[in-house]
PDB file of C-alpha atoms in Angstrom:
ATOM      1  CA  MET O 202     190.246 -55.899  33.634  1.00 61.00           C
ATOM      2  CA  ALA O 203     187.776 -57.319  36.128  1.00 63.00           C
ATOM      3  CA  ILE O 204     184.206 -56.011  35.918  1.00 72.00           C
ATOM      4  CA  ASP O 205     182.123 -55.574  39.058  1.00 73.00           C
ATOM      5  CA  LEU O 206     178.706 -56.859  37.960  1.00 69.00           C
ATOM      6  CA  ARG O 207     177.091 -55.430  41.070  1.00 69.00           C
ATOM      7  CA  ALA O 208     177.662 -51.928  39.711  1.00 70.00           C
ATOM      8  CA  PHE O 209     175.036 -52.652  37.021  1.00 72.00           C
ATOM      9  CA  THR O 210     172.239 -54.387  38.950  1.00 73.00           C
ATOM     10  CA  ASN O 211     170.640 -54.900  42.350  1.00 71.00           C
ATOM     11  CA  ALA O 212     170.278 -58.600  41.582  1.00 70.00           C
ATOM     12  CA  ARG O 213     172.145 -61.055  43.781  1.00 68.00           C
ATOM     13  CA  VAL O 214     175.193 -61.676  41.587  1.00 69.00           C
ATOM     14  CA  ALA O 215     178.928 -61.982  42.287  1.00 68.00           C
ATOM     15  CA  LEU O 216     178.315 -62.654  45.970  1.00 72.00           C
ATOM     16  CA  GLY O 217     181.595 -64.390  46.600  1.00 74.00           C
ATOM     17  CA  ARG O 218     181.973 -67.406  48.867  1.00 78.00           C
ATOM     18  CA  ALA O 219     183.478 -68.582  52.117  1.00 77.00           C
ATOM     19  CA  GLY O 220     184.326 -72.236  51.731  1.00 76.00           C
ATOM     20  CA  HIS O 221     181.167 -73.903  50.451  1.00 77.00           C
ATOM     21  CA  SER O 222     178.859 -71.132  51.662  1.00 80.00           C
ATOM     22  CA  LEU O 223     178.230 -67.399  51.285  1.00 77.00           C
ATOM     23  CA  PRO O 224     180.291 -64.784  53.090  1.00 79.00           C
ATOM     24  CA  THR O 225     178.721 -63.800  56.392  1.00 80.00           C
ATOM     25  CA  ALA O 226     177.888 -60.276  55.191  1.00 79.00           C
ATOM     26  CA  GLU O 227     175.999 -61.594  52.155  1.00 79.00           C
ATOM     27  CA  LEU O 228     174.126 -64.152  54.228  1.00 76.00           C
ATOM     28  CA  LEU O 229     173.020 -61.451  56.664  1.00 80.00           C
ATOM     29  CA  ARG O 230     171.982 -59.194  53.770  1.00 80.00           C
ATOM     30  CA  PHE O 231     169.895 -62.030  52.322  1.00 75.00           C
ATOM     31  CA  GLN O 232     168.165 -62.572  55.658  1.00 82.00           C
ATOM     32  CA  LEU O 233     167.437 -58.847  55.981  1.00 81.00           C
ATOM     33  CA  ASP O 234     165.991 -58.628  52.454  1.00 77.00           C
ATOM     34  CA  HIS O 235     163.891 -61.729  53.112  1.00 76.00           C
ATOM     35  CA  ALA O 236     162.538 -60.165  56.323  1.00 83.00           C
ATOM     36  CA  ARG O 237     161.669 -56.944  54.477  1.00 81.00           C
ATOM     37  CA  ALA O 238     159.794 -58.910  51.817  1.00 77.00           C
ATOM     38  CA  ARG O 239     157.815 -60.807  54.473  1.00 82.00           C
ATOM     39  CA  ASP O 240     157.020 -57.589  56.314  1.00 75.00           C
ATOM     40  CA  ALA O 241     155.756 -56.005  53.075  1.00 76.00           C
ATOM     41  CA  VAL O 242     153.309 -58.888  52.532  1.00 81.00           C
ATOM     42  CA  HIS O 243     151.870 -58.654  56.034  1.00 82.00           C
ATOM     43  CA  GLN O 244     151.852 -54.873  56.467  1.00 87.00           C
ATOM     44  CA  ALA O 245     148.434 -53.196  56.457  1.00 88.00           C
ATOM     45  CA  LEU O 246     147.800 -50.235  54.179  1.00 92.00           C
ATOM     46  CA  ASP O 247     147.370 -46.823  55.790  1.00 92.00           C
ATOM     47  CA  PRO O 248     144.947 -44.979  53.452  1.00 92.00           C
ATOM     48  CA  CYS O 249     146.094 -41.633  54.871  1.00 91.00           C
ATOM     49  CA  HIS O 250     149.072 -41.830  52.512  1.00 89.00           C
ATOM     50  CA  LEU O 251     146.725 -41.573  49.504  1.00 95.00           C
ATOM     51  CA  PRO O 252     144.780 -38.710  47.880  1.00 95.00           C
ATOM     52  CA  PRO O 253     141.072 -38.219  48.805  1.00 96.00           C
ATOM     53  CA  HIS O 254     139.182 -41.400  47.981  1.00 97.00           C
ATOM     54  CA  VAL O 255     136.261 -43.727  48.603  1.00 97.00           C
ATOM     55  CA  LEU O 256     137.468 -46.518  50.889  1.00 97.00           C
ATOM     56  CA  LEU O 257     136.313 -50.046  50.030  1.00 98.00           C
ATOM     57  CA  ARG O 258     137.052 -53.510  51.386  1.00 97.00           C
ATOM     58  CA  SER O 259     137.162 -56.902  49.764  1.00 97.00           C
ATOM     59  CA  ALA O 260     135.359 -59.960  51.078  1.00 97.00           C
ATOM     60  CA  ALA O 261     138.564 -60.932  52.949  1.00 96.00           C
ATOM     61  CA  LEU O 262     137.954 -59.574  56.428  1.00 91.00           C
ATOM     62  CA  ASP O 263     141.591 -59.471  57.556  1.00 93.00           C
ATOM     63  CA  ARG O 264     145.138 -59.899  56.256  1.00 93.00           C
ATOM     64  CA  ALA O 265     145.473 -63.524  57.302  1.00 92.00           C
ATOM     65  CA  THR O 266     142.274 -64.449  55.452  1.00 95.00           C
ATOM     66  CA  TYR O 267     143.381 -62.441  52.429  1.00 94.00           C
ATOM     67  CA  LEU O 268     146.647 -64.395  52.176  1.00 93.00           C
ATOM     68  CA  ARG O 269     144.947 -67.767  52.578  1.00 95.00           C
ATOM     69  CA  ARG O 270     141.910 -67.059  50.375  1.00 96.00           C
ATOM     70  CA  PRO O 271     142.867 -65.231  47.166  1.00 95.00           C
ATOM     71  CA  ASP O 272     139.313 -65.685  45.878  1.00 96.00           C
ATOM     72  CA  LEU O 273     137.909 -63.431  48.621  1.00 97.00           C
ATOM     73  CA  GLY O 274     140.302 -60.675  47.641  1.00 97.00           C
ATOM     74  CA  ARG O 275     138.850 -60.679  44.117  1.00 97.00           C
ATOM     75  CA  ARG O 276     135.380 -59.511  45.136  1.00 96.00           C
ATOM     76  CA  LEU O 277     133.931 -56.692  47.193  1.00 97.00           C
ATOM     77  CA  SER O 278     132.308 -57.016  50.568  1.00 97.00           C
ATOM     78  CA  SER O 279     128.548 -56.466  50.490  1.00 93.00           C
ATOM     79  CA  ASP O 280     128.901 -53.215  52.463  1.00 95.00           C
ATOM     80  CA  SER O 281     131.456 -51.818  50.030  1.00 96.00           C
ATOM     81  CA  ALA O 282     129.377 -52.659  46.978  1.00 93.00           C
ATOM     82  CA  GLY O 283     126.714 -50.286  48.281  1.00 93.00           C
ATOM     83  CA  LEU O 284     129.209 -47.392  48.361  1.00 96.00           C
ATOM     84  CA  LEU O 285     129.678 -47.307  44.586  1.00 96.00           C
ATOM     85  CA  ALA O 286     127.855 -44.599  42.628  1.00 95.00           C
ATOM     86  CA  PRO O 287     127.268 -45.683  38.997  1.00 96.00           C
ATOM     87  CA  GLY O 288     127.654 -43.197  36.182  1.00 96.00           C
ATOM     88  CA  GLU O 289     128.943 -42.838  32.637  1.00 95.00           C
ATOM     89  CA  TYR O 290     132.687 -42.858  33.092  1.00 98.00           C
ATOM     90  CA  ASP O 291     135.489 -43.115  30.568  1.00 98.00           C
ATOM     91  CA  ALA O 292     137.765 -44.741  33.130  1.00 98.00           C
ATOM     92  CA  ALA O 293     137.927 -45.577  36.831  1.00 98.00           C
ATOM     93  CA  LEU O 294     141.156 -45.290  38.826  1.00 98.00           C
ATOM     94  CA  ILE O 295     141.480 -47.780  41.674  1.00 98.00           C
ATOM     95  CA  VAL O 296     144.237 -48.424  44.210  1.00 98.00           C
ATOM     96  CA  ALA O 297     144.519 -51.764  46.037  1.00 97.00           C
ATOM     97  CA  ASP O 298     147.034 -52.828  48.668  1.00 96.00           C
ATOM     98  CA  GLY O 299     147.756 -56.190  47.020  1.00 95.00           C
ATOM     99  CA  LEU O 300     150.827 -57.965  48.372  1.00 95.00           C
ATOM    100  CA  SER O 301     152.807 -54.837  49.230  1.00 94.00           C
ATOM    101  CA  ALA O 302     151.099 -52.002  51.053  1.00 94.00           C
ATOM    102  CA  VAL O 303     154.456 -50.246  51.303  1.00 93.00           C
ATOM    103  CA  ALA O 304     154.589 -50.015  47.492  1.00 95.00           C
ATOM    104  CA  VAL O 305     151.188 -48.326  47.443  1.00 97.00           C
ATOM    105  CA  GLU O 306     152.077 -45.933  50.267  1.00 96.00           C
ATOM    106  CA  ARG O 307     155.322 -44.877  48.584  1.00 95.00           C
ATOM    107  CA  HIS O 308     154.403 -44.755  44.908  1.00 97.00           C
ATOM    108  CA  ALA O 309     150.652 -44.454  44.267  1.00 98.00           C
ATOM    109  CA  ARG O 310     150.387 -40.729  45.062  1.00 97.00           C
ATOM    110  CA  PRO O 311     153.350 -39.564  42.903  1.00 98.00           C
ATOM    111  CA  LEU O 312     152.245 -41.813  40.039  1.00 98.00           C
ATOM    112  CA  LEU O 313     148.720 -40.381  40.137  1.00 98.00           C
ATOM    113  CA  ALA O 314     150.183 -36.879  40.273  1.00 98.00           C
ATOM    114  CA  ALA O 315     152.073 -37.628  37.039  1.00 98.00           C
ATOM    115  CA  LEU O 316     149.049 -39.253  35.367  1.00 98.00           C
ATOM    116  CA  LEU O 317     146.067 -37.036  36.189  1.00 98.00           C
ATOM    117  CA  PRO O 318     147.168 -33.959  34.208  1.00 97.00           C
ATOM    118  CA  LYS O 319     147.233 -36.195  31.119  1.00 97.00           C
ATOM    119  CA  LEU O 320     143.580 -37.180  31.665  1.00 98.00           C
ATOM    120  CA  GLU O 321     142.042 -33.749  31.245  1.00 96.00           C
ATOM    121  CA  GLY O 322     138.665 -34.232  29.547  1.00 96.00           C
ATOM    122  CA  TRP O 323     138.270 -37.843  30.711  1.00 98.00           C
ATOM    123  CA  ARG O 324     135.144 -38.526  32.776  1.00 98.00           C
ATOM    124  CA  LEU O 325     136.440 -40.074  36.002  1.00 98.00           C
ATOM    125  CA  PRO O 326     134.674 -41.085  39.228  1.00 98.00           C
ATOM    126  CA  PRO O 327     136.362 -40.395  42.569  1.00 97.00           C
ATOM    127  CA  LEU O 328     139.458 -42.435  43.330  1.00 98.00           C
ATOM    128  CA  HIS O 329     138.563 -45.743  45.008  1.00 98.00           C
ATOM    129  CA  VAL O 330     140.935 -47.507  47.423  1.00 98.00           C
ATOM    130  CA  VAL O 331     140.474 -51.191  48.287  1.00 98.00           C
ATOM    131  CA  LEU O 332     141.816 -52.925  51.383  1.00 97.00           C
ATOM    132  CA  GLN O 333     142.727 -56.618  51.006  1.00 96.00           C
ATOM    133  CA  GLY O 334     142.262 -56.385  47.236  1.00 97.00           C
ATOM    134  CA  ARG O 335     143.524 -58.545  44.372  1.00 97.00           C
ATOM    135  CA  VAL O 336     143.835 -57.516  40.722  1.00 97.00           C
ATOM    136  CA  ALA O 337     140.475 -58.925  39.635  1.00 97.00           C
ATOM    137  CA  ILE O 338     138.535 -56.829  42.150  1.00 97.00           C
ATOM    138  CA  GLY O 339     138.926 -53.940  39.732  1.00 97.00           C
ATOM    139  CA  ASP O 340     136.656 -55.749  37.275  1.00 97.00           C
ATOM    140  CA  GLU O 341     133.734 -55.797  39.690  1.00 97.00           C
ATOM    141  CA  ILE O 342     134.286 -52.189  40.734  1.00 98.00           C
ATOM    142  CA  GLY O 343     134.549 -50.965  37.159  1.00 97.00           C
ATOM    143  CA  GLN O 344     131.428 -52.882  36.134  1.00 97.00           C
ATOM    144  CA  ARG O 345     129.396 -51.552  39.062  1.00 97.00           C
ATOM    145  CA  LEU O 346     130.562 -47.994  38.364  1.00 98.00           C
ATOM    146  CA  GLY O 347     129.692 -48.246  34.686  1.00 97.00           C
ATOM    147  CA  ALA O 348     133.266 -47.409  33.630  1.00 98.00           C
ATOM    148  CA  ALA O 349     134.392 -48.225  30.102  1.00 98.00           C
ATOM    149  CA  LEU O 350     137.933 -48.805  31.351  1.00 98.00           C
ATOM    150  CA  VAL O 351     139.468 -49.619  34.708  1.00 98.00           C
ATOM    151  CA  VAL O 352     143.023 -48.864  35.837  1.00 98.00           C
ATOM    152  CA  LEU O 353     144.169 -50.638  39.008  1.00 98.00           C
ATOM    153  CA  LEU O 354     147.312 -49.678  40.915  1.00 98.00           C
ATOM    154  CA  ILE O 355     148.395 -52.493  43.234  1.00 98.00           C
ATOM    155  CA  GLY O 356     151.338 -53.583  45.357  1.00 96.00           C
ATOM    156  CA  GLU O 357     153.167 -56.413  43.607  1.00 95.00           C
ATOM    157  CA  ARG O 358     154.537 -59.573  45.189  1.00 89.00           C
ATOM    158  CA  PRO O 359     157.757 -58.457  46.939  1.00 83.00           C
ATOM    159  CA  GLY O 360     161.142 -59.622  45.726  1.00 80.00           C
ATOM    160  CA  LEU O 361     164.319 -59.857  47.756  1.00 75.00           C
ATOM    161  CA  THR O 362     165.575 -56.576  46.276  1.00 74.00           C
ATOM    162  CA  SER O 363     162.188 -54.984  45.562  1.00 83.00           C
ATOM    163  CA  PRO O 364     159.711 -55.076  48.467  1.00 87.00           C
ATOM    164  CA  ASP O 365     157.992 -51.921  47.196  1.00 92.00           C
ATOM    165  CA  SER O 366     157.218 -52.576  43.527  1.00 94.00           C
ATOM    166  CA  LEU O 367     153.936 -51.086  42.249  1.00 97.00           C
ATOM    167  CA  GLY O 368     152.013 -52.684  39.383  1.00 97.00           C
ATOM    168  CA  ILE O 369     149.379 -51.212  37.066  1.00 98.00           C
ATOM    169  CA  TYR O 370     146.624 -53.271  35.417  1.00 98.00           C
ATOM    170  CA  LEU O 371     144.381 -51.901  32.681  1.00 98.00           C
ATOM    171  CA  THR O 372     141.175 -53.633  31.549  1.00 98.00           C
ATOM    172  CA  TRP O 373     138.709 -52.527  28.891  1.00 98.00           C
ATOM    173  CA  ALA O 374     135.008 -53.234  29.518  1.00 97.00           C
ATOM    174  CA  PRO O 375     135.604 -54.566  33.040  1.00 97.00           C
ATOM    175  CA  ARG O 376     133.324 -57.283  34.313  1.00 95.00           C
ATOM    176  CA  ALA O 377     133.597 -60.226  36.660  1.00 91.00           C
ATOM    177  CA  GLY O 378     135.319 -63.167  35.002  1.00 92.00           C
ATOM    178  CA  ARG O 379     137.854 -61.238  32.921  1.00 94.00           C
ATOM    179  CA  THR O 380     141.130 -63.140  32.509  1.00 94.00           C
ATOM    180  CA  ASP O 381     144.699 -61.890  32.749  1.00 93.00           C
ATOM    181  CA  ALA O 382     144.988 -62.243  28.972  1.00 95.00           C
ATOM    182  CA  GLU O 383     142.397 -59.457  28.712  1.00 96.00           C
ATOM    183  CA  ARG O 384     144.495 -56.987  30.720  1.00 96.00           C
ATOM    184  CA  ASN O 385     147.616 -54.963  30.143  1.00 96.00           C
ATOM    185  CA  CYS O 386     150.230 -54.716  32.868  1.00 96.00           C
ATOM    186  CA  ILE O 387     152.933 -52.170  33.640  1.00 96.00           C
ATOM    187  CA  SER O 388     155.234 -53.523  36.327  1.00 95.00           C
ATOM    188  CA  ASN O 389     157.960 -52.408  38.746  1.00 95.00           C
ATOM    189  CA  VAL O 390     156.922 -48.772  39.127  1.00 97.00           C
ATOM    190  CA  ARG O 391     159.342 -47.188  41.616  1.00 95.00           C
ATOM    191  CA  PRO O 392     162.382 -44.932  41.429  1.00 93.00           C
ATOM    192  CA  GLU O 393     164.729 -47.936  41.156  1.00 89.00           C
ATOM    193  CA  GLY O 394     162.634 -49.444  38.347  1.00 92.00           C
ATOM    194  CA  LEU O 395     160.203 -47.642  36.027  1.00 95.00           C
ATOM    195  CA  ASP O 396     160.014 -44.020  37.150  1.00 96.00           C
ATOM    196  CA  TYR O 397     156.705 -42.201  37.635  1.00 98.00           C
ATOM    197  CA  ALA O 398     156.912 -40.002  34.528  1.00 97.00           C
ATOM    198  CA  LEU O 399     157.635 -42.892  32.182  1.00 96.00           C
ATOM    199  CA  ALA O 400     155.017 -45.133  33.839  1.00 97.00           C
ATOM    200  CA  ALA O 401     152.390 -42.381  33.475  1.00 97.00           C
ATOM    201  CA  HIS O 402     153.421 -41.874  29.831  1.00 96.00           C
ATOM    202  CA  LYS O 403     153.061 -45.585  29.045  1.00 96.00           C
ATOM    203  CA  LEU O 404     149.770 -45.856  30.937  1.00 97.00           C
ATOM    204  CA  HIS O 405     148.267 -42.830  29.218  1.00 97.00           C
ATOM    205  CA  PHE O 406     149.218 -44.295  25.840  1.00 95.00           C
ATOM    206  CA  LEU O 407     147.536 -47.600  26.698  1.00 96.00           C
ATOM    207  CA  MET O 408     144.422 -45.838  27.979  1.00 97.00           C
ATOM    208  CA  GLN O 409     144.109 -43.849  24.760  1.00 96.00           C
ATOM    209  CA  GLU O 410     144.639 -46.921  22.604  1.00 96.00           C
ATOM    210  CA  ALA O 411     142.201 -49.019  24.643  1.00 97.00           C
ATOM    211  CA  ARG O 412     139.506 -46.361  24.273  1.00 96.00           C
ATOM    212  CA  ALA O 413     140.145 -45.929  20.549  1.00 95.00           C
ATOM    213  CA  ARG O 414     140.276 -49.658  19.771  1.00 95.00           C
ATOM    214  CA  ARG O 415     137.818 -50.777  22.483  1.00 96.00           C
ATOM    215  CA  LEU O 416     140.004 -53.585  23.750  1.00 95.00           C
ATOM    216  CA  SER O 417     142.845 -54.449  26.111  1.00 96.00           C
ATOM    217  CA  GLY O 418     145.083 -57.427  26.777  1.00 95.00           C
ATOM    218  CA  VAL O 419     147.214 -59.416  24.358  1.00 92.00           C
ATOM    219  CA  ALA O 420     145.664 -57.655  21.348  1.00 89.00           C
ATOM    220  CA  LEU O 421     146.806 -54.254  22.616  1.00 91.00           C
ATOM    221  CA  LYS O 422     150.545 -53.680  22.324  1.00 80.00           C
ATOM    222  CA  GLU O 423     152.476 -51.106  24.290  1.00 73.00           C
ATOM    223  CA  ASP O 424     154.606 -49.323  21.696  1.00 71.00           C
ATOM    224  CA  ALA O 425     154.528 -45.782  23.037  1.00 62.00           C
ATOM    225  CA  LEU O 426     157.461 -43.626  22.050  1.00 58.00           C
ATOM    226  CA  LEU O 427     159.864 -42.967  24.886  1.00 58.00           C
ATOM    227  CA  LEU O 428     159.852 -39.572  26.550  1.00 54.00           C
TER     228      LEU O 428
END
């Protein structure tokens, strides 16, 4: 009995062929998915889709500069640095547009809604939202805020079947110069990937473990029991 592999995945498998090429329908679908991925990279974030927040900007002044100069997306603009109010915080929650503003607009609010009830008793500053931000910008923000832990929600690089994938990066003792090996990542948060409840469950586990063990990254394993 023949098995239709496409019933089990959104990946581009079992596409068929027409001579030495793809069938016209599959070629057109590829071009549409490619266009959606490109649009996701270039689309600007509308902060109105997010809960109340402090709006910040990176040193990349516009989207074109952000895409050409990743280094500028890793640090705050001088004006934004002055908007941060230091305190004694257990964790700071940050949202950045990254490479897919559409992922942030669709998934950041429901993910935060699933997470925040689990953080009762945690000392948290207001939510901060960064335009033209890369992952490492969370380190500077967390350090300036005086947060022991930083959690960054960011739009991931779009794929041909996933232009709206949200990523989560967790870093203990954030400071400029932290490496990716010192972070934990939860990827592909969206209804078609890791749903909000399970992502919040995994993130809360990592936050608790990071605070208890005072570390993050490769030394901190994600072995939370499933819901």
